[in-house]
Every structure is written in structure tokens, then in C-alpha cells.
Short mmCIF file of C-alpha atoms in Angstrom, two decimals:
data_model
loop_
_atom_site.label_atom_id
_atom_site.label_comp_id
_atom_site.label_asym_id
_atom_site.label_seq_id
_atom_site.Cartn_x
_atom_site.Cartn_y
_atom_site.Cartn_z
CA MET A 1 56.53 -75.74 63.35
CA ARG A 2 57.44 -73.17 60.18
CA ASP A 3 54.32 -74.93 58.45
CA ARG A 4 52.10 -74.11 61.32
CA GLU A 5 52.98 -70.42 61.33
CA HIS A 6 52.64 -70.11 57.69
CA LYS A 7 48.99 -71.77 58.22
CA GLU A 8 48.45 -69.14 60.87
CA VAL A 9 49.42 -66.20 58.60
CA MET A 10 47.51 -67.44 55.52
CA GLY A 11 44.30 -67.73 57.99
CA LYS A 12 45.05 -64.39 59.54
CA SER A 13 45.56 -63.13 55.15
CA ASN A 14 41.88 -64.65 54.88
CA LEU A 15 40.37 -63.43 57.38
CA MET A 16 41.32 -60.12 56.17
CA ILE A 17 39.73 -60.37 53.11
CA LYS A 18 36.95 -61.73 54.66
CA LEU A 19 36.51 -58.93 56.57
CA ARG A 20 37.04 -56.39 54.02
CA GLU A 21 34.79 -57.82 51.89
CA LEU A 22 32.42 -57.84 54.85
CA LEU A 23 32.87 -53.91 55.26
CA LEU A 24 33.22 -52.66 52.10
CA GLU A 25 30.81 -54.50 49.85
CA GLU A 26 28.26 -52.14 50.46
CA ASP A 27 30.82 -49.31 49.59
CA ARG A 28 32.05 -51.00 46.27
CA ILE A 29 28.60 -51.33 45.08
CA ASN A 30 27.65 -47.94 45.72
CA GLN A 31 30.89 -46.60 43.80
CA GLU A 32 29.78 -48.83 41.07
CA LYS A 33 25.96 -46.94 41.10
CA LEU A 34 27.18 -43.85 41.42
CA THR A 35 29.74 -44.43 38.20
CA ASN A 36 27.01 -45.63 36.36
CA GLU A 37 25.43 -42.62 37.12
CA VAL A 38 27.74 -40.30 36.54
CA GLN A 39 28.23 -42.23 32.98
CA LEU A 40 24.81 -41.65 32.29
CA LEU A 41 24.63 -38.12 33.16
CA LYS A 42 28.07 -37.19 31.24
CA ASP A 43 25.93 -39.30 28.50
CA GLU A 44 22.91 -37.07 29.33
CA PHE A 45 24.98 -33.43 29.31
CA ASN A 46 27.27 -34.37 25.93
CA THR A 47 23.99 -35.97 23.71
CA ARG A 48 22.47 -32.47 22.32
CA SER A 49 18.84 -34.13 22.18
CA LYS A 50 18.88 -35.56 25.50
CA LEU A 51 20.39 -32.64 26.76
CA GLU A 52 17.35 -30.17 25.08
CA HIS A 53 14.57 -32.92 26.15
CA LYS A 54 15.51 -32.10 29.90
CA ILE A 55 16.50 -28.25 29.55
CA ASP A 56 14.05 -27.22 26.72
CA PRO A 57 10.67 -26.85 28.83
CA ILE A 58 13.13 -24.91 31.73
CA ILE A 59 13.79 -22.36 29.54
CA GLU A 60 10.43 -21.74 27.86
CA ASP A 61 8.91 -21.52 31.35
CA HIS A 62 12.04 -18.89 31.97
CA LEU A 63 10.65 -17.10 28.60
CA ASP A 64 7.16 -16.69 29.24
CA LYS A 65 8.31 -15.68 32.82
CA LEU A 66 10.55 -13.69 30.95
CA LYS A 67 7.69 -12.27 28.45
CA THR A 68 5.29 -11.70 31.44
CA ASP A 69 7.25 -10.03 33.54
CA PHE A 70 9.27 -7.78 30.85
CA PRO A 71 7.60 -4.39 31.15
CA THR A 72 8.58 -4.89 35.23
CA LEU A 73 12.40 -6.12 34.43
CA PHE A 74 13.16 -3.78 31.93
CA GLY A 75 11.06 -1.27 31.57
CA PRO A 76 12.91 0.79 33.37
CA VAL A 77 16.09 0.27 31.87
CA ILE A 78 14.89 0.97 28.36
CA THR A 79 13.15 3.84 29.47
CA GLU A 80 16.36 5.18 30.86
CA THR A 81 18.16 4.03 27.64
CA ILE A 82 15.66 5.99 25.50
CA LYS A 83 15.96 9.12 27.70
CA TYR A 84 19.88 8.68 27.47
CA GLN A 85 19.20 8.35 23.89
CA ILE A 86 17.20 11.63 22.94
CA LYS A 87 19.22 14.12 25.64
CA HIS A 88 22.38 12.79 23.51
CA SER A 89 21.37 12.67 20.25
CA GLN A 90 18.78 15.39 20.15
CA ASP A 91 20.12 16.73 16.41
CA GLU A 92 19.16 13.15 15.15
CA VAL A 93 15.73 12.84 17.15
CA VAL A 94 14.59 16.05 15.70
CA ASP A 95 15.61 15.63 12.24
CA ALA A 96 13.46 12.29 12.62
CA LEU A 97 10.51 13.72 13.58
CA TYR A 98 10.41 17.09 12.67
CA PRO A 99 9.33 16.98 9.25
CA ILE A 100 5.92 14.62 11.01
CA ILE A 101 5.31 17.22 13.79
CA GLY A 102 6.15 20.01 11.96
CA LYS A 103 3.00 18.94 9.23
CA LEU A 104 0.97 18.15 11.72
CA ILE A 105 1.22 21.23 13.86
CA ARG A 106 1.12 23.27 10.76
CA LYS A 107 -2.26 21.92 9.83
CA TYR A 108 -3.57 21.94 13.27
CA ILE A 109 -2.84 25.38 13.34
CA ALA A 110 -4.29 26.28 10.07
CA ARG A 111 -7.39 24.78 10.50
CA GLU A 112 -7.93 26.30 13.74
CA ILE A 113 -6.47 30.19 12.31
CA GLU A 114 -9.42 29.18 9.76
CA MET A 115 -12.31 28.18 11.87
CA LEU A 116 -11.27 31.24 14.05
CA SER A 117 -11.47 33.71 10.98
CA GLU A 118 -14.64 32.15 9.83
CA LYS A 119 -15.93 32.87 13.28
CA VAL A 120 -14.88 36.12 13.66
CA ASP A 121 -16.09 36.91 10.16
CA ALA A 122 -19.96 35.78 10.52
CA GLN A 123 -19.51 37.34 14.02
CA LEU A 124 -18.88 40.70 12.52
CA ASP A 125 -21.18 40.34 9.45
CA ILE A 126 -23.95 39.52 11.85
CA ALA A 127 -23.20 42.23 14.15
CA PHE A 128 -22.82 44.78 11.80
CA SER A 129 -24.62 44.60 8.45
CA TRP A 130 -28.67 45.64 7.81
CA LYS A 131 -28.84 41.56 7.49
CA GLY A 132 -27.55 41.36 10.73
CA TRP A 133 -30.79 43.47 12.40
CA ILE A 134 -32.80 41.63 9.91
CA ASN A 135 -31.82 38.19 11.09
CA ARG A 136 -31.53 39.75 15.13
CA PHE A 137 -35.85 40.77 14.68
CA LYS A 138 -36.10 37.37 12.85
CA ALA A 139 -34.55 35.25 15.97
CA TRP A 140 -36.47 37.30 18.39
CA PHE A 141 -39.97 37.15 16.97
CA SER A 142 -39.63 33.23 15.85
CA GLY A 143 -37.66 32.42 18.51
CA SER A 144 -35.03 30.23 16.38
CA LYS A 145 -31.38 30.58 17.07
CA GLU A 146 -30.20 33.90 15.57
CA THR A 147 -26.93 31.59 13.52
CA ASP A 148 -29.03 29.01 12.67
CA ILE A 149 -31.24 31.64 10.56
CA VAL A 150 -27.44 33.24 9.54
CA PHE A 151 -26.41 29.89 8.53
CA GLN A 152 -29.26 28.79 6.30
CA GLY A 153 -28.16 31.26 4.01
CA VAL A 154 -25.24 29.76 3.06
CA ALA A 155 -25.00 26.88 0.20
CA GLU A 156 -24.36 23.99 2.20
CA PRO A 157 -22.01 21.69 1.54
CA VAL A 158 -22.52 18.24 0.20
CA ILE A 159 -20.89 15.30 -0.78
CA GLU A 160 -21.14 14.64 -4.17
CA GLU A 161 -19.05 11.50 -4.67
CA ILE A 162 -16.41 9.88 -3.30
CA PHE A 163 -13.96 7.57 -4.49
CA VAL A 164 -11.62 5.09 -2.88
CA ILE A 165 -8.68 4.57 -5.29
CA GLU A 166 -5.27 2.14 -5.16
CA GLN A 167 -1.87 4.38 -5.23
CA ASN A 168 -0.26 4.05 -8.08
CA SER A 169 -1.95 1.80 -10.08
CA GLY A 170 -5.60 4.31 -9.78
CA LEU A 171 -7.68 1.39 -9.52
CA LEU A 172 -10.96 1.79 -8.18
CA TYR A 173 -11.15 0.04 -4.55
CA GLY A 174 -15.12 1.34 -4.10
CA SER A 175 -17.18 4.17 -4.69
CA TYR A 176 -19.95 6.18 -3.20
CA SER A 177 -21.95 8.88 -5.38
CA ARG A 178 -25.28 10.50 -4.96
CA ASN A 179 -25.54 11.08 -8.69
CA LYS A 180 -23.56 8.58 -11.31
CA THR A 181 -22.37 10.43 -14.27
CA MET A 182 -19.07 8.94 -15.56
CA ASP A 183 -17.70 5.73 -15.56
CA GLN A 184 -16.57 5.40 -12.01
CA ASP A 185 -13.20 3.79 -13.33
CA MET A 186 -11.70 6.32 -15.13
CA ILE A 187 -12.40 9.16 -12.98
CA ALA A 188 -10.31 7.28 -10.15
CA GLY A 189 -7.27 6.75 -13.27
CA MET A 190 -7.57 10.44 -14.25
CA LEU A 191 -7.66 11.59 -10.71
CA THR A 192 -4.65 9.65 -10.30
CA ALA A 193 -3.03 11.00 -13.13
CA ILE A 194 -3.62 14.37 -12.25
CA LYS A 195 -2.52 14.57 -8.75
CA SER A 196 0.85 11.71 -9.75
CA PHE A 197 1.43 15.24 -12.64
CA VAL A 198 0.82 17.83 -9.91
CA VAL A 199 3.61 16.25 -7.41
CA GLU A 200 6.09 15.44 -10.37
CA ALA A 201 5.43 19.09 -12.14
CA PHE A 202 6.15 20.59 -9.00
CA LYS A 203 8.89 18.48 -7.71
CA SER A 204 6.99 18.73 -4.70
CA GLY A 205 8.13 15.56 -3.16
CA GLU A 206 6.37 14.15 -0.04
CA GLN A 207 4.05 16.76 -0.35
CA GLU A 208 0.77 15.98 -1.75
CA LEU A 209 -2.12 17.61 -3.86
CA GLU A 210 -4.71 18.37 -0.92
CA SER A 211 -7.71 19.91 -3.38
CA ILE A 212 -9.07 20.68 -6.57
CA GLU A 213 -11.52 23.44 -6.70
CA TYR A 214 -13.61 25.30 -9.51
CA GLU A 215 -15.89 27.63 -8.67
CA SER A 216 -18.18 25.81 -5.54
CA TYR A 217 -17.27 22.58 -6.66
CA HIS A 218 -13.84 21.13 -4.77
CA ILE A 219 -12.25 17.73 -5.06
CA LEU A 220 -10.53 17.14 -1.51
CA PHE A 221 -7.70 14.32 -1.71
CA LYS A 222 -6.91 12.46 1.58
CA SER A 223 -3.69 10.11 1.39
CA PHE A 224 -2.77 6.67 3.18
CA LYS A 225 -0.19 4.44 2.16
CA LYS A 226 -1.73 1.91 -0.24
CA TYR A 227 -4.68 4.34 -1.28
CA PHE A 228 -6.09 7.69 -1.10
CA LEU A 229 -9.69 8.90 -1.13
CA ALA A 230 -11.04 11.30 -3.51
CA VAL A 231 -14.22 13.82 -1.90
CA ALA A 232 -16.10 15.47 -4.84
CA VAL A 233 -17.89 18.31 -2.78
CA SER A 234 -20.35 20.67 -3.61
CA GLY A 235 -21.17 24.06 -2.04
CA THR A 236 -19.28 26.34 0.21
CA ILE A 237 -16.93 24.45 2.34
CA THR A 238 -16.85 25.29 5.97
CA ALA A 239 -13.65 24.71 8.45
CA SER A 240 -16.42 22.77 10.59
CA PHE A 241 -17.70 20.43 7.52
CA LYS A 242 -13.83 19.80 7.06
CA ASP A 243 -13.27 18.92 10.35
CA LYS A 244 -16.25 16.80 10.42
CA LEU A 245 -15.23 15.58 6.95
CA ASP A 246 -11.67 14.56 8.60
CA GLY A 247 -12.98 12.64 11.40
CA THR A 248 -15.29 10.56 9.41
CA VAL A 249 -12.24 9.96 7.07
CA LEU A 250 -10.31 8.74 9.81
CA ASN A 251 -12.81 6.32 11.16
CA PHE A 252 -13.43 4.82 7.56
CA ALA A 253 -9.33 4.54 7.62
CA ASN A 254 -9.56 2.55 11.10
CA LYS A 255 -12.42 0.53 9.50
CA LEU A 256 -10.47 -0.20 6.00
CA ARG A 257 -7.15 -1.45 8.28
CA LYS A 258 -9.43 -3.65 10.75
CA GLN A 259 -10.67 -5.16 7.62
CA ALA A 260 -7.62 -4.78 5.61
CA GLN A 261 -6.83 -8.71 6.09
CA GLU A 262 -9.97 -9.95 5.11
CA VAL A 263 -11.37 -7.49 2.25
CA ASN A 264 -9.29 -7.37 -0.80
CA ASN A 265 -8.97 -4.58 -3.60
CA THR A 266 -11.41 -6.80 -5.91
CA ASP A 267 -14.09 -6.57 -3.54
CA THR A 268 -15.43 -2.86 -4.69
CA ASP A 269 -19.42 -3.39 -3.09
CA VAL A 270 -17.68 -4.00 0.03
CA PHE A 271 -16.02 -1.19 -0.23
CA SER A 272 -18.51 1.15 -1.45
CA GLY A 273 -21.14 -0.40 1.16
CA TYR A 274 -18.68 1.36 3.84
CA LEU A 275 -18.60 4.56 1.75
CA GLU A 276 -22.19 4.68 2.18
CA GLN A 277 -22.21 3.87 5.58
CA TYR A 278 -19.66 6.37 6.84
CA PHE A 279 -20.02 9.20 4.36
CA LYS A 280 -23.63 9.14 4.12
CA GLU A 281 -24.09 10.53 7.81
CA ILE A 282 -22.25 13.90 7.03
CA ASN A 283 -25.02 14.71 3.99
CA LYS A 284 -28.03 14.46 6.38
CA MET B 1 -17.40 -8.43 -9.37
CA ILE B 2 -15.03 -7.30 -11.96
CA LEU B 3 -11.49 -7.94 -11.62
CA SER B 4 -9.75 -4.59 -13.07
CA LYS B 5 -5.82 -4.90 -14.58
CA LYS B 6 -3.85 -1.69 -15.20
CA VAL B 7 -2.84 -1.58 -19.15
CA ILE B 8 0.00 1.04 -19.83
CA LEU B 9 0.66 2.16 -23.80
CA LEU B 10 4.16 3.54 -24.19
CA GLY B 11 5.65 4.58 -27.62
CA HIS B 12 7.42 7.27 -29.63
CA PHE B 13 5.07 10.50 -30.67
CA GLY B 14 3.01 9.82 -33.80
CA VAL B 15 3.32 6.11 -33.57
CA GLY B 16 -0.82 6.02 -33.67
CA LYS B 17 -0.96 4.42 -30.00
CA THR B 18 -4.23 6.91 -29.29
CA SER B 19 -5.20 5.66 -32.33
CA LEU B 20 -5.17 1.93 -31.84
CA ILE B 21 -7.33 2.49 -28.27
CA GLN B 22 -9.70 4.91 -30.31
CA LYS B 23 -10.16 1.54 -32.86
CA PHE B 24 -10.46 -0.40 -29.73
CA VAL B 25 -12.30 1.58 -27.29
CA HIS B 26 -14.73 4.34 -27.37
CA SER B 27 -13.16 7.14 -25.58
CA LYS B 28 -15.11 9.50 -23.00
CA PHE B 29 -12.45 12.17 -22.09
CA SER B 30 -10.82 14.08 -24.75
CA GLU B 31 -7.73 13.88 -26.46
CA LYS B 32 -6.71 17.08 -25.14
CA TYR B 33 -5.67 15.54 -22.04
CA ILE B 34 -2.29 13.49 -23.50
CA THR B 35 -0.99 17.18 -24.80
CA THR B 36 -2.35 19.05 -21.45
CA ILE B 37 -0.81 16.21 -18.40
CA GLY B 38 0.50 13.80 -20.76
CA VAL B 39 -1.83 11.19 -20.14
CA LYS B 40 -5.52 9.29 -20.48
CA VAL B 41 -7.37 6.83 -19.14
CA ASP B 42 -9.68 4.66 -20.99
CA LYS B 43 -11.73 1.51 -19.85
CA LYS B 44 -12.72 -1.42 -21.72
CA VAL B 45 -14.74 -4.46 -20.26
CA VAL B 46 -13.20 -7.99 -22.38
CA ARG B 47 -14.05 -11.31 -21.25
CA VAL B 48 -11.04 -13.90 -20.51
CA ASN B 49 -12.05 -17.29 -19.81
CA GLY B 50 -15.44 -16.93 -19.55
CA ARG B 51 -15.04 -14.13 -17.12
CA GLU B 52 -15.08 -10.29 -17.38
CA LEU B 53 -12.13 -8.20 -16.98
CA SER B 54 -11.82 -4.73 -16.75
CA LEU B 55 -9.01 -3.44 -19.00
CA ILE B 56 -7.99 0.03 -17.54
CA ILE B 57 -6.00 1.67 -20.64
CA TRP B 58 -3.67 4.34 -19.48
CA ASP B 59 -2.68 6.06 -23.32
CA ILE B 60 0.51 7.71 -22.17
CA ALA B 61 2.64 10.39 -24.31
CA GLY B 62 5.95 11.19 -24.91
CA GLU B 63 8.67 11.92 -27.43
CA ASN B 64 9.72 8.21 -26.93
CA ALA B 65 9.35 5.76 -24.64
CA ARG B 66 10.92 7.09 -21.47
CA GLN B 67 11.51 10.99 -22.13
CA LYS B 68 9.37 13.79 -20.63
CA VAL B 69 7.05 11.38 -19.07
CA PRO B 70 6.02 11.46 -15.56
CA GLN B 71 7.05 7.94 -14.14
CA ALA B 72 4.70 7.70 -11.71
CA TYR B 73 1.93 7.16 -14.36
CA LYS B 74 3.60 3.71 -15.59
CA MET B 75 3.21 2.55 -11.71
CA GLY B 76 0.72 -0.02 -10.59
CA ALA B 77 0.93 -1.06 -14.21
CA HIS B 78 -0.29 -5.01 -15.25
CA GLY B 79 0.54 -5.02 -18.31
CA ALA B 80 2.42 -3.08 -21.10
CA ILE B 81 1.99 -2.58 -24.97
CA PHE B 82 4.83 -1.27 -26.51
CA VAL B 83 3.67 0.24 -30.27
CA PHE B 84 5.97 1.59 -32.77
CA ASP B 85 5.18 2.75 -36.34
CA VAL B 86 6.44 0.10 -39.15
CA MET B 87 7.57 2.69 -41.41
CA ARG B 88 9.73 4.92 -38.76
CA PRO B 89 12.79 3.16 -38.10
CA SER B 90 13.70 5.50 -35.05
CA THR B 91 10.39 4.05 -32.77
CA TYR B 92 11.67 0.58 -32.90
CA GLU B 93 15.19 0.54 -32.85
CA ASN B 94 16.05 1.11 -29.48
CA ILE B 95 12.81 -0.91 -28.29
CA GLU B 96 14.93 -3.75 -26.31
CA ASP B 97 16.17 -0.60 -24.65
CA ASP B 98 13.28 0.45 -23.81
CA ILE B 99 11.68 -3.02 -22.99
CA LYS B 100 14.89 -3.18 -20.44
CA HIS B 101 14.32 0.32 -18.88
CA MET B 102 10.71 -0.82 -18.02
CA GLN B 103 11.52 -3.74 -16.90
CA SER B 104 14.08 -1.95 -14.50
CA ILE B 105 11.57 0.60 -12.81
CA LEU B 106 8.78 -1.41 -12.93
CA PRO B 107 7.81 -5.08 -11.09
CA PRO B 108 7.78 -7.96 -14.00
CA MET B 109 4.96 -7.97 -16.28
CA PRO B 110 3.74 -9.26 -19.17
CA PHE B 111 3.73 -7.21 -22.30
CA VAL B 112 3.60 -7.32 -26.09
CA LEU B 113 4.99 -5.46 -29.06
CA VAL B 114 2.50 -3.67 -31.65
CA GLY B 115 4.24 -2.36 -34.85
CA ASN B 116 1.13 -0.26 -36.23
CA LYS B 117 0.43 1.20 -39.37
CA LYS B 118 0.72 -2.33 -41.22
CA ASP B 119 -1.84 -1.20 -43.88
CA LEU B 120 1.28 1.12 -45.55
CA MET B 121 4.24 -1.60 -46.09
CA SER B 122 3.76 -4.44 -48.11
CA GLU B 123 4.10 -8.17 -46.34
CA GLN B 124 7.69 -8.97 -47.99
CA LYS B 125 8.99 -6.22 -46.20
CA LEU B 126 7.17 -6.58 -43.02
CA ASN B 127 8.83 -10.10 -43.26
CA VAL B 128 12.10 -8.74 -43.65
CA LEU B 129 11.03 -6.42 -40.06
CA LYS B 130 9.69 -9.08 -38.27
CA LYS B 131 13.23 -10.65 -38.36
CA ALA B 132 14.57 -7.52 -37.39
CA LEU B 133 12.53 -7.85 -33.88
CA PRO B 134 12.90 -9.27 -30.39
CA LYS B 135 11.28 -12.86 -30.29
CA ASN B 136 8.41 -11.16 -28.24
CA ASP B 137 4.78 -11.68 -28.64
CA PHE B 138 4.40 -9.06 -30.83
CA PHE B 139 1.50 -7.78 -33.55
CA PHE B 140 1.53 -5.82 -36.74
CA SER B 141 -1.45 -3.74 -36.48
CA SER B 142 -3.60 -0.89 -38.42
CA ALA B 143 -5.78 1.07 -36.40
CA LYS B 144 -6.61 2.30 -39.85
CA THR B 145 -8.11 -0.68 -40.30
CA GLY B 146 -8.63 -2.54 -37.20
CA GLU B 147 -6.45 -5.13 -38.10
CA LEU B 148 -5.72 -7.19 -35.03
CA VAL B 149 -6.20 -4.29 -32.98
CA GLU B 150 -8.96 -6.48 -30.50
CA GLU B 151 -6.06 -9.62 -30.99
CA MET B 152 -3.71 -7.70 -29.30
CA PHE B 153 -5.52 -6.23 -26.51
CA GLY B 154 -7.17 -9.94 -25.89
CA LYS B 155 -3.77 -11.49 -26.01
CA LEU B 156 -2.07 -8.82 -23.30
CA ALA B 157 -5.41 -9.69 -21.35
CA LYS B 158 -4.92 -13.39 -21.13
CA LEU B 159 -1.47 -13.04 -20.59
CA MET B 160 -2.42 -10.81 -17.46
CA THR B 161 -4.64 -13.12 -16.06
CA GLN B 162 -2.59 -16.35 -16.47
#
């Protein structure tokens, strides 16, 4: 009796085990699979090189997007920040910009006044002198402009020589000359020495020597960071000529800036070529 | 296309810097510039290793190598020549300090030491003097006779193109 009961219990137990196996086998396999996958993920997450491999492309995408969208996303914030800084640090901003802006404004006003003064002088001279009346009659009979006749009498400014000289060393980058006189390298050296002498002798600091004049001959200096231009001009320099020259100098400097990577300071022929190309026009 | 190098001549007043240059080049600017603005620029084209090199030589005046000379004259130099008078110890006693001072204001560059007026001193005394000087490239020259003038400029030119 007991044996039979025991066998029945055992049979039921085996059935339960088989039933459990049948019902839970799939779950067990899934659990094992999940455990393996979690282990793999853990490994990928904790191994830098594996993680980088996965994350880098996403970060790069985001960075590219950020680069493209930066002005839209952060432009307003940056503008606001700058506005705030300027508003609350006015003294510092003024200190930093004053010398630059002041210099520019002073130069601009001086030139405008000079041009205005020239125009007024010319008008007065022509209007109230005998010569003015003569010019008026000449213009009336010849049909040409009165101002053209007046300006024919003035010694026209002519660029005689231009030098592009390296700051400090005084070595010549290039030159343009209508009539070559002395050795250009030596002139470049001496002009640099004179410029340095004036700055040191008068402790002019940030200020630069702008021109040297003797009778009707002028040497105008235009300084840039790495080099300066010395322009020797004969005749009467008018404000309009100065204006034209300044414009050409800026165009020339712009050309040099663009070519700077291709041209080095030993390419004197290249520099001289540019000088002729830009400044010969002014003499025409 | 000729390569150009700036050379500065330094040294006390009266050691013979200008005379050495006169012996080496045919000066085109008047010497009076040295007394007016403290410098005169000369030029000489030399050949180094088969290539032409243009030496732009700045003859800088001064009571000594450091004082009363606008520092800007030395800027951008590619080589220097320290000149002293073998007959005047005051012109070379502080030469090492002068060299150090130059090295403190300019980027590293080659230089030569030149004891001028050797024609006024005996060989024996010159040998004694030689031992007292720093172990740099140096020459005992004479602007009067022209002895070793070409050589010292040539040596510096070579050093500058290395």
C-alpha cells in the first residue's frame, strides 16, 4: 500500500517536473539569451574603444549639426551676452577701442577738412583773382571746364619711387622706380633707420612717421604689421591725390595679404611686379 | 633672385667699425649719418657656396655696444659682428656681457668677434689676448692693411646661410 502511494507521489512529481520543463523551457532559454546580451552590452559599455566606436558617429553628427545650426541656436544668446558685457563694462570697451577709433576719426576728419579747405581755396582764388577772370574767358572761348584750366597750372604729383620694406630688418621686399638712382636696398635700410630714429628720439610710441618733405619732394610712409611702404612723390600733393594713393595702397595691401602664403620675402621680382601693376596707374 | 641678410656691427666708439666697412665695401652714403642718426647702411654682395648673398650692413654708432643706440636698429638682424680695439682693453673687457645683452634682445643668430687694429700689436701680445677672449669665432684684423677683413665678413655670411 505504502509502495503504491509512494510510486503515485513520485509519478506526480516527475510529471510536475516534465510539465515545468515544458512550460518554462522557453523562458529559461530567453533568460539565458537576455543574460548574454546584457553581458555583451556591459562589455561594450565598459570598454572605451568599443563604446567610442558606437558613440563617435553620433557625436560627430551632432557636432556637424551644431556647426551648421550654431548661428541660429546661439547667435541671439551671444549677441545678448556681448550687449550685456558692453553695457556693463563700458569703461573697458572704451579703453580698448578709443585709440583705434580715435585715430581713424582724427585721420578722417583731418583729411576731409584738408579737402574742403583746398576746395574753398581753389574757389576763392579762381573767383577773385585776375587769373580767375582770364581762366573764365579762356574756358568760355575754348569750351573746356574752368577747373581743368586751373589745375593745368599746378605741378601734378608724380610717384617717383615706391619701396616695400620689411619692418625692423629694413630689408627690401620689392620696389618700383621711374628712374633708378641709388641702390634700392641701401635706401630701404636708411629709410627704416630714419623711421626708427624718429620713433625713438621723440618717444612717439604707437605713433608712426607719416611723411618726410623737402621742397616739392615728399616721402609718404604707410605702415602695416610686417612691412611698410615708402612712396616718394614729386610735385604738389593734393588731398584728392592722397585719397587716391590711400585707396591704391589698401588694394595693394589686400593683394599682398591674399598672396602672402605663396610669396615669401625673397621674391622681390613678384613684389616689384605688383607695385608696378598697382601704382603705375596713378601716374597716368 | 638674391637672398638678403641684415648684418649689424656693434662695438665701442673708435674701435674701427666704419673703417672695416670702408675696407669691405665702397660706401655710397656719407659717414655723417652715423653722427646724425647713429647709423649708416651699406651693402655688399658676396658669394657663398656658389650663390650670391646680399649683405645689408648696419654700421651702428655708440659709446659702447649697449648705450645711446636706438634698439630698433638691431631688430631683424640675421648676424652680428662685435668689433673691439686690441689696444684698448676697455673695449673688450665686458664683451661677454655685451654678447649676453644682444642675445637677450634678439633671437638666436650667428656672430663673430673681431679685434681690430692688429697692426699695432705684436704677435706675442696678440696670443696672450687671444687666451683672455671668449671661445667664439674671432678674428684679429686690420682695417688699415685690410688683413682678414674679407675673411671675417665671409665667415659670417657662411654662418648665416647654414
